[in-house]
Structure formats: structure tokens, C-alpha cells
Coordinates of C-alpha atoms in Angstrom, one line a residue:
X1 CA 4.8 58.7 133.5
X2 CA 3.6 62.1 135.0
X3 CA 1.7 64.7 132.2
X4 CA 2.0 68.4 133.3
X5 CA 1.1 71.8 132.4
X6 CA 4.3 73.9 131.7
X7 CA 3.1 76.6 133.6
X8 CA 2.5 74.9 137.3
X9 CA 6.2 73.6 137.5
X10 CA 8.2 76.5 135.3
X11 CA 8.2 80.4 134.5
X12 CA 9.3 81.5 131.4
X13 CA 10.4 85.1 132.2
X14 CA 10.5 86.3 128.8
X15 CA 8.9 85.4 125.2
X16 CA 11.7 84.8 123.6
X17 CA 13.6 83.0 125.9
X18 CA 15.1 79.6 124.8
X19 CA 15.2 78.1 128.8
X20 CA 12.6 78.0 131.3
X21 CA 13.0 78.4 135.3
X22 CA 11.6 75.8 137.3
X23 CA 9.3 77.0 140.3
X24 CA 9.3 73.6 141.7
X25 CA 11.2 69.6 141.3
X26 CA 10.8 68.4 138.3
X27 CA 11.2 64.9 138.0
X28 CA 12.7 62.5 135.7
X29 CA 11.0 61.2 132.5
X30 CA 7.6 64.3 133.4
X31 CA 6.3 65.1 130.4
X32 CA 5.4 68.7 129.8
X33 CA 3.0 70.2 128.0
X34 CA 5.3 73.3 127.1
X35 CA 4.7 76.5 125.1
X36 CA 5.5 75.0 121.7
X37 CA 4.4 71.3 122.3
X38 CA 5.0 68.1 124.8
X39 CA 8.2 67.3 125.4
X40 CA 9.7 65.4 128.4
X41 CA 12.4 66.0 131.2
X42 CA 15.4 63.6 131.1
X43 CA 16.8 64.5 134.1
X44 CA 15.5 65.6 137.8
X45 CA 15.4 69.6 137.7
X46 CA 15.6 71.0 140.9
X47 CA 13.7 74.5 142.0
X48 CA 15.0 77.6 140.5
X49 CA 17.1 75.7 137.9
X50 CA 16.9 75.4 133.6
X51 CA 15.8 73.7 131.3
X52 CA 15.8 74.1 127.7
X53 CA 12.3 74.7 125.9
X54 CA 13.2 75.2 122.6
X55 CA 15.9 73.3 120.2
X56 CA 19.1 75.1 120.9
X57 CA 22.0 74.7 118.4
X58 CA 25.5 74.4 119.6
X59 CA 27.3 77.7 119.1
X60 CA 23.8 79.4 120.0
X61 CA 23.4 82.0 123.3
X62 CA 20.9 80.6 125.8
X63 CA 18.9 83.5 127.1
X64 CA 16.9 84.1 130.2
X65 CA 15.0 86.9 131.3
X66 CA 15.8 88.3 127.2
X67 CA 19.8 88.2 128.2
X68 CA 22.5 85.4 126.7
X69 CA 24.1 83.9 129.9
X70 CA 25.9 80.9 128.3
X71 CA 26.6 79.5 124.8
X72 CA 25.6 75.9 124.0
X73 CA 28.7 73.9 123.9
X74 CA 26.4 70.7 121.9
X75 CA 23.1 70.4 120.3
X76 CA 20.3 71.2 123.0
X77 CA 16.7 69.6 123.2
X78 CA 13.5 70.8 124.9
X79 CA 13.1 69.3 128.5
X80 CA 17.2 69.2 128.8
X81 CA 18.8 70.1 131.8
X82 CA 21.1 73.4 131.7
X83 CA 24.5 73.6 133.5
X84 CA 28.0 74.9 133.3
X85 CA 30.8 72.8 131.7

């Protein structure tokens, strides 16, 4: 298991976002040490892709860079890959 500071493998690019970027590979089962607690990465995240840092309810917008770019079709988790469906 791999412990890691939030900011060395993601950017959040605004406050209230809900999803981080990732400025590097993330791989599976890395804990982070993320804005509002630990919480780990199911999944391998590639550079430049999302990831969910704060529960997300289905129905809710996600929102990077303080716009919605997508609506949460199921419950979402911190450390949870974001992709279309």
C-alpha cells in the first residue's frame, strides 16, 4: 500500500470543486491524503484524468475548474474514477 500527499499526484483547480485532476499515474489501491481526509484510489488514474474527492450523490453535477461537466448517474465516493457512460 502506497500513502501520498494529495497535492504531488493531483490539482484541484478550484475550491469547490467535487473532482480532482491528476498531474501524474495514480495507481491502484494509493491512498491519498486528500483535502478533506485519507481516502484510497480503486482504480489506476491516468495523467490528466478525474477522480472524485468528495461524496457525490447521484443526480448531483460534477464540477471542475467551478463548472458542472457531467451529472453522476450513481452514488460517487472519494478516490473514484470519473468517466462517461
Amino acid at each position: 500500500m502506497t500513502h501520498i500527499q494529495f497535492n504531488s499526484i493531483a490539482r484541484l483547480a478550484d475550491n469547490d470543486d467535487n473532482v480532482a485532476i491528476a498531474t501524474q499515474r495514480i495507481e491502484l489501491d494509493t491512498f491519498v491524503n486528500g483535502p478533506d481526509g485519507q481516502f484510497m484510489i480503486p482504480h489506476t488514474v491516468l495523467e490528466g484524468h478525474r477522480f472524485v474527492i468528495k461524496p457525490i450523490s447521484a443526480g448531483d453535477p460534477l464540477f471542475s475548474w467551478a463548472l458542472p461537466f457531467g451529472t453522476a448517474i450513481r452514488d460517487l465516493s472519494p478516490g473514484e474514477y470519473v468517466c462517461n457512460e
